[in-house]
mmCIF file of N, CA, C and O in Angstrom:
data_model
loop_
_atom_site.group_PDB
_atom_site.id
_atom_site.type_symbol
_atom_site.label_atom_id
_atom_site.label_comp_id
_atom_site.label_asym_id
_atom_site.label_seq_id
_atom_site.Cartn_x
_atom_site.Cartn_y
_atom_site.Cartn_z
ATOM 1 N N MET A 1 115.964 97.523 10.273
ATOM 2 C CA MET A 1 115.141 97.873 11.519
ATOM 3 C C MET A 1 115.628 99.060 11.976
ATOM 4 O O MET A 1 116.945 99.086 12.802
ATOM 5 N N SER A 2 114.939 100.000 12.245
ATOM 6 C CA SER A 2 115.496 101.688 13.022
ATOM 7 C C SER A 2 114.996 101.109 14.278
ATOM 8 O O SER A 2 113.738 101.023 14.231
ATOM 9 N N MET A 3 115.789 101.638 15.488
ATOM 10 C CA MET A 3 115.084 101.754 16.940
ATOM 11 C C MET A 3 114.362 102.809 16.895
ATOM 12 O O MET A 3 114.738 103.716 16.566
ATOM 13 N N LEU A 4 114.117 102.581 18.146
ATOM 14 C CA LEU A 4 112.772 104.160 18.156
ATOM 15 C C LEU A 4 113.765 105.190 19.074
ATOM 16 O O LEU A 4 114.609 104.575 20.107
ATOM 17 N N GLU A 5 113.695 106.223 18.575
ATOM 18 C CA GLU A 5 114.411 107.086 19.823
ATOM 19 C C GLU A 5 113.043 108.410 20.220
ATOM 20 O O GLU A 5 112.210 108.210 19.587
ATOM 21 N N LEU A 6 113.199 108.776 21.520
ATOM 22 C CA LEU A 6 112.408 109.819 22.012
ATOM 23 C C LEU A 6 113.421 111.103 22.103
ATOM 24 O O LEU A 6 114.776 110.943 22.179
ATOM 25 N N VAL A 7 112.896 112.124 21.435
ATOM 26 C CA VAL A 7 113.540 113.788 20.971
ATOM 27 C C VAL A 7 112.407 114.748 21.576
ATOM 28 O O VAL A 7 112.123 114.596 21.446
ATOM 29 N N GLU A 8 113.879 115.462 22.497
ATOM 30 C CA GLU A 8 112.664 116.206 23.625
ATOM 31 C C GLU A 8 112.981 117.621 23.081
ATOM 32 O O GLU A 8 114.325 118.393 22.622
ATOM 33 N N SER A 9 112.297 118.081 22.767
ATOM 34 C CA SER A 9 112.450 119.685 22.463
ATOM 35 C C SER A 9 111.844 120.303 23.875
ATOM 36 O O SER A 9 110.959 120.022 24.483
ATOM 37 N N ASP A 10 111.791 122.128 23.064
ATOM 38 C CA ASP A 10 111.060 122.643 24.228
ATOM 39 C C ASP A 10 109.491 122.631 24.790
ATOM 40 O O ASP A 10 109.096 123.011 25.927
ATOM 41 N N LYS A 11 108.931 122.225 23.315
ATOM 42 C CA LYS A 11 107.253 121.974 23.738
ATOM 43 C C LYS A 11 107.089 120.460 23.535
ATOM 44 O O LYS A 11 105.614 120.434 23.921
ATOM 45 N N GLU A 12 107.855 119.620 23.349
ATOM 46 C CA GLU A 12 107.044 118.492 22.867
ATOM 47 C C GLU A 12 108.160 117.325 23.337
ATOM 48 O O GLU A 12 109.830 117.689 22.992
ATOM 49 N N ILE A 13 107.302 116.338 23.049
ATOM 50 C CA ILE A 13 108.819 115.092 22.968
ATOM 51 C C ILE A 13 108.265 114.203 21.966
ATOM 52 O O ILE A 13 106.538 113.903 21.894
ATOM 53 N N SER A 14 108.919 113.851 21.088
ATOM 54 C CA SER A 14 108.978 112.898 19.803
ATOM 55 C C SER A 14 109.114 111.814 19.867
ATOM 56 O O SER A 14 110.556 111.439 20.267
ATOM 57 N N ILE A 15 108.232 110.611 19.014
ATOM 58 C CA ILE A 15 108.853 109.525 19.104
ATOM 59 C C ILE A 15 109.326 109.114 17.699
ATOM 60 O O ILE A 15 108.344 109.619 16.872
ATOM 61 N N LEU A 16 110.040 108.467 17.598
ATOM 62 C CA LEU A 16 110.778 108.360 15.676
ATOM 63 C C LEU A 16 111.183 107.262 16.134
ATOM 64 O O LEU A 16 112.008 106.493 16.482
ATOM 65 N N GLY A 17 110.945 106.438 14.373
ATOM 66 C CA GLY A 17 110.918 105.213 13.966
ATOM 67 C C GLY A 17 109.933 104.238 14.139
ATOM 68 O O GLY A 17 108.885 104.539 14.530
ATOM 69 N N GLU A 18 110.352 102.935 14.122
ATOM 70 C CA GLU A 18 109.493 101.962 13.629
ATOM 71 C C GLU A 18 109.587 101.023 14.716
ATOM 72 O O GLU A 18 110.502 100.648 15.486
ATOM 73 N N TYR A 19 107.834 101.314 15.179
ATOM 74 C CA TYR A 19 107.220 100.579 16.123
ATOM 75 C C TYR A 19 107.823 98.950 15.804
ATOM 76 O O TYR A 19 107.442 98.604 15.318
ATOM 77 N N GLN A 20 108.374 99.014 17.374
ATOM 78 C CA GLN A 20 108.571 97.587 17.131
ATOM 79 C C GLN A 20 108.361 97.180 18.777
ATOM 80 O O GLN A 20 108.506 97.376 19.708
ATOM 81 N N ALA A 21 107.213 95.735 19.112
ATOM 82 C CA ALA A 21 107.074 95.324 20.257
ATOM 83 C C ALA A 21 108.270 94.976 21.161
ATOM 84 O O ALA A 21 107.965 95.043 22.209
ATOM 85 N N ALA A 22 109.023 94.533 20.461
ATOM 86 C CA ALA A 22 110.484 93.574 21.283
ATOM 87 C C ALA A 22 110.873 95.326 21.928
ATOM 88 O O ALA A 22 111.884 95.229 22.733
ATOM 89 N N GLU A 23 110.747 96.378 21.250
ATOM 90 C CA GLU A 23 111.403 97.477 22.051
ATOM 91 C C GLU A 23 110.690 98.546 22.891
ATOM 92 O O GLU A 23 110.947 99.331 23.238
ATOM 93 N N LEU A 24 109.470 98.265 23.271
ATOM 94 C CA LEU A 24 108.525 98.240 24.357
ATOM 95 C C LEU A 24 109.063 99.030 25.631
ATOM 96 O O LEU A 24 109.082 99.983 26.505
ATOM 97 N N MET A 25 109.678 97.981 26.137
ATOM 98 C CA MET A 25 110.281 97.769 27.151
ATOM 99 C C MET A 25 111.776 98.584 27.331
ATOM 100 O O MET A 25 111.698 99.765 28.470
ATOM 101 N N MET A 26 112.185 98.995 26.472
ATOM 102 C CA MET A 26 113.205 99.903 26.520
ATOM 103 C C MET A 26 113.067 101.565 26.236
ATOM 104 O O MET A 26 113.482 102.432 26.869
ATOM 105 N N LEU A 27 111.369 101.324 24.922
ATOM 106 C CA LEU A 27 110.668 102.525 24.973
ATOM 107 C C LEU A 27 110.023 103.379 26.239
ATOM 108 O O LEU A 27 110.763 104.328 26.406
ATOM 109 N N GLU A 28 110.045 102.383 27.201
ATOM 110 C CA GLU A 28 108.531 102.898 28.732
ATOM 111 C C GLU A 28 110.135 103.372 29.188
ATOM 112 O O GLU A 28 109.782 104.169 29.972
ATOM 113 N N ALA A 29 111.050 102.055 29.559
ATOM 114 C CA ALA A 29 112.018 103.271 30.566
ATOM 115 C C ALA A 29 112.892 104.219 30.057
ATOM 116 O O ALA A 29 112.875 105.517 30.610
ATOM 117 N N ASN A 30 112.740 104.539 28.585
ATOM 118 C CA ASN A 30 113.485 106.138 28.491
ATOM 119 C C ASN A 30 112.452 107.130 28.650
ATOM 120 O O ASN A 30 112.957 108.259 28.639
ATOM 121 N N LEU A 31 110.869 107.147 28.056
ATOM 122 C CA LEU A 31 109.998 107.537 28.366
ATOM 123 C C LEU A 31 109.693 107.814 30.207
ATOM 124 O O LEU A 31 109.898 109.489 30.050
ATOM 125 N N SER A 32 110.104 107.145 30.968
ATOM 126 C CA SER A 32 109.903 107.279 31.858
ATOM 127 C C SER A 32 111.375 108.421 32.558
ATOM 128 O O SER A 32 110.761 109.462 33.282
ATOM 129 N N LYS A 33 112.296 108.066 32.271
ATOM 130 C CA LYS A 33 113.305 108.817 32.977
ATOM 131 C C LYS A 33 113.310 110.151 31.976
ATOM 132 O O LYS A 33 113.311 111.569 33.015
ATOM 133 N N CYS A 34 112.615 110.569 30.997
ATOM 134 C CA CYS A 34 112.632 111.589 30.271
ATOM 135 C C CYS A 34 111.308 112.565 31.135
ATOM 136 O O CYS A 34 111.474 113.535 31.259
ATOM 137 N N LEU A 35 110.102 111.690 31.203
ATOM 138 C CA LEU A 35 108.819 112.469 32.352
ATOM 139 C C LEU A 35 109.267 112.731 33.288
ATOM 140 O O LEU A 35 108.929 113.773 33.662
ATOM 141 N N ASN A 36 110.356 111.970 34.062
ATOM 142 C CA ASN A 36 110.823 112.517 35.571
ATOM 143 C C ASN A 36 111.434 113.648 35.278
ATOM 144 O O ASN A 36 111.373 114.363 36.566
ATOM 145 N N SER A 37 112.398 114.080 34.538
ATOM 146 C CA SER A 37 113.060 115.128 34.397
ATOM 147 C C SER A 37 112.546 116.799 34.130
ATOM 148 O O SER A 37 112.558 117.751 33.947
ATOM 149 N N LEU A 38 110.940 116.656 33.627
ATOM 150 C CA LEU A 38 109.907 117.712 33.279
ATOM 151 C C LEU A 38 109.664 118.252 34.249
ATOM 152 O O LEU A 38 108.837 117.678 35.565
ATOM 153 N N ASP A 39 109.423 119.924 34.271
ATOM 154 C CA ASP A 39 108.861 120.522 35.010
ATOM 155 C C ASP A 39 107.664 120.862 34.617
ATOM 156 O O ASP A 39 106.862 121.720 35.263
ATOM 157 N N THR A 40 107.550 121.066 33.218
ATOM 158 C CA THR A 40 106.447 121.884 32.505
ATOM 159 C C THR A 40 105.666 120.456 31.780
ATOM 160 O O THR A 40 106.912 119.610 31.117
ATOM 161 N N ALA A 41 104.331 120.498 31.310
ATOM 162 C CA ALA A 41 103.618 119.875 30.395
ATOM 163 C C ALA A 41 103.954 120.048 28.825
ATOM 164 O O ALA A 41 104.853 120.856 28.515
ATOM 165 N N LYS A 42 104.800 118.957 28.037
ATOM 166 C CA LYS A 42 105.115 118.900 26.664
ATOM 167 C C LYS A 42 104.197 117.785 25.974
ATOM 168 O O LYS A 42 103.581 116.602 26.914
ATOM 169 N N ASP A 43 103.640 117.989 25.190
ATOM 170 C CA ASP A 43 102.971 117.057 23.923
ATOM 171 C C ASP A 43 103.702 116.082 23.613
ATOM 172 O O ASP A 43 105.024 116.132 23.929
ATOM 173 N N LEU A 44 102.982 115.252 23.320
ATOM 174 C CA LEU A 44 103.674 113.800 22.707
ATOM 175 C C LEU A 44 103.357 113.883 20.978
ATOM 176 O O LEU A 44 102.300 113.652 20.338
ATOM 177 N N ASN A 45 104.602 113.859 20.406
ATOM 178 C CA ASN A 45 104.537 114.101 18.673
ATOM 179 C C ASN A 45 104.456 112.237 18.463
ATOM 180 O O ASN A 45 106.248 112.496 18.432
ATOM 181 N N LEU A 46 103.760 112.124 17.547
ATOM 182 C CA LEU A 46 103.786 110.861 16.874
ATOM 183 C C LEU A 46 103.579 110.948 15.658
ATOM 184 O O LEU A 46 103.887 109.784 14.617
ATOM 185 N N THR A 47 104.268 112.257 14.946
ATOM 186 C CA THR A 47 104.440 112.250 13.361
ATOM 187 C C THR A 47 105.114 111.501 12.464
ATOM 188 O O THR A 47 105.304 110.824 11.791
ATOM 189 N N SER A 48 106.398 110.729 13.218
ATOM 190 C CA SER A 48 107.229 110.101 12.781
ATOM 191 C C SER A 48 107.517 108.530 13.249
ATOM 192 O O SER A 48 108.457 107.791 13.391
ATOM 193 N N LEU A 49 106.349 108.597 14.009
ATOM 194 C CA LEU A 49 105.980 106.986 14.408
ATOM 195 C C LEU A 49 105.448 106.129 13.583
ATOM 196 O O LEU A 49 104.319 106.327 12.892
ATOM 197 N N LYS A 50 106.251 104.849 12.871
ATOM 198 C CA LYS A 50 105.291 103.887 12.536
ATOM 199 C C LYS A 50 105.214 102.954 12.806
ATOM 200 O O LYS A 50 105.819 102.452 13.583
ATOM 201 N N GLY A 51 104.401 102.492 13.001
ATOM 202 C CA GLY A 51 103.502 101.509 13.503
ATOM 203 C C GLY A 51 103.140 101.293 14.745
ATOM 204 O O GLY A 51 103.232 102.737 15.496
ATOM 205 N N SER A 52 101.711 100.247 15.234
ATOM 206 C CA SER A 52 101.634 100.726 16.464
ATOM 207 C C SER A 52 100.922 99.015 16.435
ATOM 208 O O SER A 52 100.845 98.162 16.042
ATOM 209 N N ASP A 53 100.521 98.911 17.890
ATOM 210 C CA ASP A 53 100.014 97.795 18.544
ATOM 211 C C ASP A 53 99.247 98.127 19.857
ATOM 212 O O ASP A 53 99.707 99.170 20.331
ATOM 213 N N SER A 54 98.424 97.236 20.689
ATOM 214 C CA SER A 54 97.606 98.212 22.007
ATOM 215 C C SER A 54 99.368 98.227 22.920
ATOM 216 O O SER A 54 98.879 98.420 23.886
ATOM 217 N N GLY A 55 100.545 97.427 23.002
ATOM 218 C CA GLY A 55 101.464 97.974 23.457
ATOM 219 C C GLY A 55 102.016 99.479 23.577
ATOM 220 O O GLY A 55 102.490 99.695 24.375
ATOM 221 N N LEU A 56 101.901 99.979 22.602
ATOM 222 C CA LEU A 56 101.876 101.025 22.567
ATOM 223 C C LEU A 56 100.779 102.121 22.731
ATOM 224 O O LEU A 56 101.339 103.182 23.486
ATOM 225 N N ILE A 57 99.619 101.527 23.123
ATOM 226 C CA ILE A 57 98.705 101.939 23.173
ATOM 227 C C ILE A 57 98.852 102.083 24.815
ATOM 228 O O ILE A 57 98.340 103.155 25.602
ATOM 229 N N ALA A 58 99.123 101.020 25.595
ATOM 230 C CA ALA A 58 99.834 101.029 26.993
ATOM 231 C C ALA A 58 100.560 101.873 27.713
ATOM 232 O O ALA A 58 100.491 102.825 28.491
ATOM 233 N N LEU A 59 101.473 102.306 26.402
ATOM 234 C CA LEU A 59 102.770 103.472 26.510
ATOM 235 C C LEU A 59 102.056 104.545 26.598
ATOM 236 O O LEU A 59 102.205 105.788 27.664
ATOM 237 N N LEU A 60 101.359 105.020 25.953
ATOM 238 C CA LEU A 60 100.301 106.271 25.631
ATOM 239 C C LEU A 60 99.602 106.805 26.940
ATOM 240 O O LEU A 60 99.332 107.768 27.019
ATOM 241 N N LEU A 61 98.964 105.456 27.398
ATOM 242 C CA LEU A 61 98.317 105.210 28.867
ATOM 243 C C LEU A 61 99.152 106.218 29.688
ATOM 244 O O LEU A 61 98.950 106.608 30.494
ATOM 245 N N PHE A 62 100.205 105.179 30.058
ATOM 246 C CA PHE A 62 101.513 105.590 31.473
ATOM 247 C C PHE A 62 101.563 107.129 31.060
ATOM 248 O O PHE A 62 101.756 108.144 32.273
ATOM 249 N N TYR A 63 102.264 107.366 29.653
ATOM 250 C CA TYR A 63 101.973 108.928 29.431
ATOM 251 C C TYR A 63 101.095 110.253 29.808
ATOM 252 O O TYR A 63 101.118 110.754 30.860
ATOM 253 N N GLN A 64 99.660 109.414 29.807
ATOM 254 C CA GLN A 64 98.711 110.441 29.906
ATOM 255 C C GLN A 64 98.179 110.340 31.189
ATOM 256 O O GLN A 64 98.080 111.365 31.775
ATOM 257 N N ARG A 65 98.719 109.255 31.799
ATOM 258 C CA ARG A 65 98.763 109.165 33.313
ATOM 259 C C ARG A 65 99.300 109.705 34.246
ATOM 260 O O ARG A 65 98.808 110.490 35.203
ATOM 261 N N PHE A 66 100.694 109.643 33.537
ATOM 262 C CA PHE A 66 101.927 110.792 34.320
ATOM 263 C C PHE A 66 101.214 112.269 34.400
ATOM 264 O O PHE A 66 101.106 113.208 35.243
ATOM 265 N N ALA A 67 100.697 112.592 33.339
ATOM 266 C CA ALA A 67 100.403 114.368 33.377
ATOM 267 C C ALA A 67 99.008 114.270 33.757
ATOM 268 O O ALA A 67 98.934 115.582 34.473
ATOM 269 N N ASN A 68 97.933 113.597 34.020
ATOM 270 C CA ASN A 68 97.070 113.530 34.619
ATOM 271 C C ASN A 68 97.223 113.992 35.976
ATOM 272 O O ASN A 68 96.699 114.914 36.645
ATOM 273 N N LYS A 69 98.208 112.965 36.691
ATOM 274 C CA LYS A 69 98.764 113.327 37.842
ATOM 275 C C LYS A 69 99.449 114.717 38.639
ATOM 276 O O LYS A 69 99.404 115.333 39.383
ATOM 277 N N LYS A 70 100.058 115.198 37.292
ATOM 278 C CA LYS A 70 100.644 116.727 37.554
ATOM 279 C C LYS A 70 99.993 117.969 37.309
ATOM 280 O O LYS A 70 100.145 119.002 36.920
ATOM 281 N N HIS A 71 98.226 117.413 36.756
ATOM 282 C CA HIS A 71 97.652 117.933 36.342
ATOM 283 C C HIS A 71 97.556 118.931 35.404
ATOM 284 O O HIS A 71 97.315 120.227 35.029
ATOM 285 N N TRP A 72 98.592 118.113 33.837
ATOM 286 C CA TRP A 72 99.276 119.059 32.834
ATOM 287 C C TRP A 72 97.980 118.619 31.817
ATOM 288 O O TRP A 72 97.350 117.264 31.606
ATOM 289 N N GLN A 73 97.625 119.537 30.602
ATOM 290 C CA GLN A 73 97.075 119.207 29.816
ATOM 291 C C GLN A 73 98.033 118.910 28.652
ATOM 292 O O GLN A 73 98.782 119.683 28.417
ATOM 293 N N VAL A 74 98.041 117.135 28.099
ATOM 294 C CA VAL A 74 99.055 117.561 26.934
ATOM 295 C C VAL A 74 98.220 117.159 25.761
ATOM 296 O O VAL A 74 97.323 116.275 26.000
ATOM 297 N N ASN A 75 98.857 116.456 24.165
ATOM 298 C CA ASN A 75 97.905 116.356 23.496
ATOM 299 C C ASN A 75 98.788 115.008 22.939
ATOM 300 O O ASN A 75 100.247 115.337 23.084
ATOM 301 N N LEU A 76 98.152 114.413 22.131
ATOM 302 C CA LEU A 76 99.225 113.497 21.373
ATOM 303 C C LEU A 76 98.729 114.085 19.927
ATOM 304 O O LEU A 76 98.182 114.214 19.102
ATOM 305 N N ILE A 77 99.902 114.438 18.777
ATOM 306 C CA ILE A 77 100.297 115.128 18.251
ATOM 307 C C ILE A 77 100.670 114.389 16.933
ATOM 308 O O ILE A 77 101.034 113.677 16.729
ATOM 309 N N ASN A 78 99.702 114.105 15.773
ATOM 310 C CA ASN A 78 99.770 113.853 14.696
ATOM 311 C C ASN A 78 99.923 111.984 14.242
ATOM 312 O O ASN A 78 100.291 111.422 13.925
ATOM 313 N N ALA A 79 98.753 111.707 15.359
ATOM 314 C CA ALA A 79 99.002 109.705 15.804
ATOM 315 C C ALA A 79 98.098 109.771 14.463
ATOM 316 O O ALA A 79 97.509 110.464 13.393
ATOM 317 N N SER A 80 98.749 108.441 14.280
ATOM 318 C CA SER A 80 99.017 107.547 12.810
ATOM 319 C C SER A 80 96.947 107.042 12.534
ATOM 320 O O SER A 80 96.647 107.176 13.977
ATOM 321 N N ALA A 81 96.569 106.670 12.075
ATOM 322 C CA ALA A 81 95.177 106.232 11.679
ATOM 323 C C ALA A 81 95.164 104.761 12.609
ATOM 324 O O ALA A 81 93.893 104.704 12.823
ATOM 325 N N GLY A 82 96.250 104.096 12.433
ATOM 326 C CA GLY A 82 96.383 102.839 13.124
ATOM 327 C C GLY A 82 96.629 103.415 15.213
ATOM 328 O O GLY A 82 95.698 102.538 15.435
ATOM 329 N N VAL A 83 97.116 104.024 15.113
ATOM 330 C CA VAL A 83 96.826 104.887 16.678
ATOM 331 C C VAL A 83 95.364 105.287 16.733
ATOM 332 O O VAL A 83 94.927 104.873 18.029
ATOM 333 N N LYS A 84 95.242 105.708 16.429
ATOM 334 C CA LYS A 84 93.647 106.532 16.561
ATOM 335 C C LYS A 84 92.883 105.400 16.457
ATOM 336 O O LYS A 84 91.880 105.631 17.540
ATOM 337 N N GLY A 85 92.943 104.428 15.504
ATOM 338 C CA GLY A 85 91.649 103.315 15.397
ATOM 339 C C GLY A 85 92.185 102.331 16.746
ATOM 340 O O GLY A 85 90.868 102.156 17.263
ATOM 341 N N LEU A 86 93.086 101.978 17.153
ATOM 342 C CA LEU A 86 93.283 101.723 18.520
ATOM 343 C C LEU A 86 92.829 102.211 19.566
ATOM 344 O O LEU A 86 92.649 101.466 21.065
ATOM 345 N N ILE A 87 93.342 103.305 19.683
ATOM 346 C CA ILE A 87 92.396 104.143 20.945
ATOM 347 C C ILE A 87 90.973 104.103 20.942
ATOM 348 O O ILE A 87 90.464 103.707 21.707
ATOM 349 N N GLU A 88 90.222 104.202 19.676
ATOM 350 C CA GLU A 88 88.487 104.104 19.144
ATOM 351 C C GLU A 88 88.414 102.810 19.926
ATOM 352 O O GLU A 88 87.543 102.477 20.620
ATOM 353 N N LEU A 89 89.016 101.753 19.519
ATOM 354 C CA LEU A 89 88.915 100.168 19.760
ATOM 355 C C LEU A 89 88.530 99.976 21.303
ATOM 356 O O LEU A 89 87.825 99.272 21.830
ATOM 357 N N SER A 90 89.672 100.425 21.576
ATOM 358 C CA SER A 90 90.151 100.638 23.283
ATOM 359 C C SER A 90 89.062 101.633 23.989
ATOM 360 O O SER A 90 88.977 101.417 25.528
ATOM 361 N N GLN A 91 88.273 102.307 23.472
ATOM 362 C CA GLN A 91 87.081 103.073 24.019
ATOM 363 C C GLN A 91 87.927 104.175 24.830
ATOM 364 O O GLN A 91 86.959 104.662 25.871
ATOM 365 N N LEU A 92 88.956 104.836 24.562
ATOM 366 C CA LEU A 92 89.894 105.683 25.371
ATOM 367 C C LEU A 92 89.933 107.474 24.363
ATOM 368 O O LEU A 92 90.248 108.211 24.931
ATOM 369 N N ASN A 93 89.062 107.284 23.642
ATOM 370 C CA ASN A 93 88.139 108.679 23.058
ATOM 371 C C ASN A 93 88.733 109.873 24.028
ATOM 372 O O ASN A 93 88.999 110.910 23.690
ATOM 373 N N ASP A 94 87.904 109.747 24.749
ATOM 374 C CA ASP A 94 87.613 110.578 25.587
ATOM 375 C C ASP A 94 89.203 110.821 26.953
ATOM 376 O O ASP A 94 88.930 112.137 27.310
ATOM 377 N N PHE A 95 89.750 110.075 26.747
ATOM 378 C CA PHE A 95 91.229 110.546 27.704
ATOM 379 C C PHE A 95 91.999 110.989 27.231
ATOM 380 O O PHE A 95 92.957 111.380 27.700
ATOM 381 N N PHE A 96 92.783 110.870 25.687
ATOM 382 C CA PHE A 96 93.165 111.075 24.875
ATOM 383 C C PHE A 96 93.100 112.537 24.479
ATOM 384 O O PHE A 96 91.751 112.565 24.312
ATOM 385 N N THR A 97 93.765 113.673 23.911
ATOM 386 C CA THR A 97 93.761 114.725 23.242
ATOM 387 C C THR A 97 94.532 114.939 21.698
ATOM 388 O O THR A 97 95.620 114.691 21.765
ATOM 389 N N LEU A 98 94.115 114.275 21.152
ATOM 390 C CA LEU A 98 94.304 114.083 19.445
ATOM 391 C C LEU A 98 94.448 115.564 18.562
ATOM 392 O O LEU A 98 93.527 116.084 18.705
ATOM 393 N N VAL A 99 95.777 115.889 18.266
ATOM 394 C CA VAL A 99 95.660 116.878 17.686
ATOM 395 C C VAL A 99 96.356 116.606 15.749
ATOM 396 O O VAL A 99 97.849 115.602 16.430
ATOM 397 N N ASP A 100 96.272 116.956 15.280
ATOM 398 C CA ASP A 100 96.545 117.088 13.920
ATOM 399 C C ASP A 100 97.391 118.140 13.105
ATOM 400 O O ASP A 100 96.368 119.213 13.647
ATOM 401 N N ASP A 101 98.936 118.127 12.398
ATOM 402 C CA ASP A 101 99.222 118.947 11.898
ATOM 403 C C ASP A 101 99.392 120.085 13.088
ATOM 404 O O ASP A 101 99.187 121.394 12.241
ATOM 405 N N LYS A 102 100.199 119.829 13.714
ATOM 406 C CA LYS A 102 100.569 120.828 14.354
ATOM 407 C C LYS A 102 102.052 121.360 14.240
ATOM 408 O O LYS A 102 102.435 120.744 14.360
#
């Protein structure tokens, strides 16, 4: 089992590894720390994220709400079919900007 990791670059934050619900609180704390240090908008790259559940969608909502408060336009890059399905099931399609193959 690999731990989830946040990696920040100039234009994006990537979530890497296999999602495990037990790691959600740690991931949220790390993301919160990362977001609080940002001066500009960064997309969230999900290319290397494996797995999802409603807890992950809640984390993505946390990220999007943070961006909205700053009036930032951010994208979710390369969300998996599972993440896209959960977003659709939750009727949050209009809340997120999904981008593939960026």
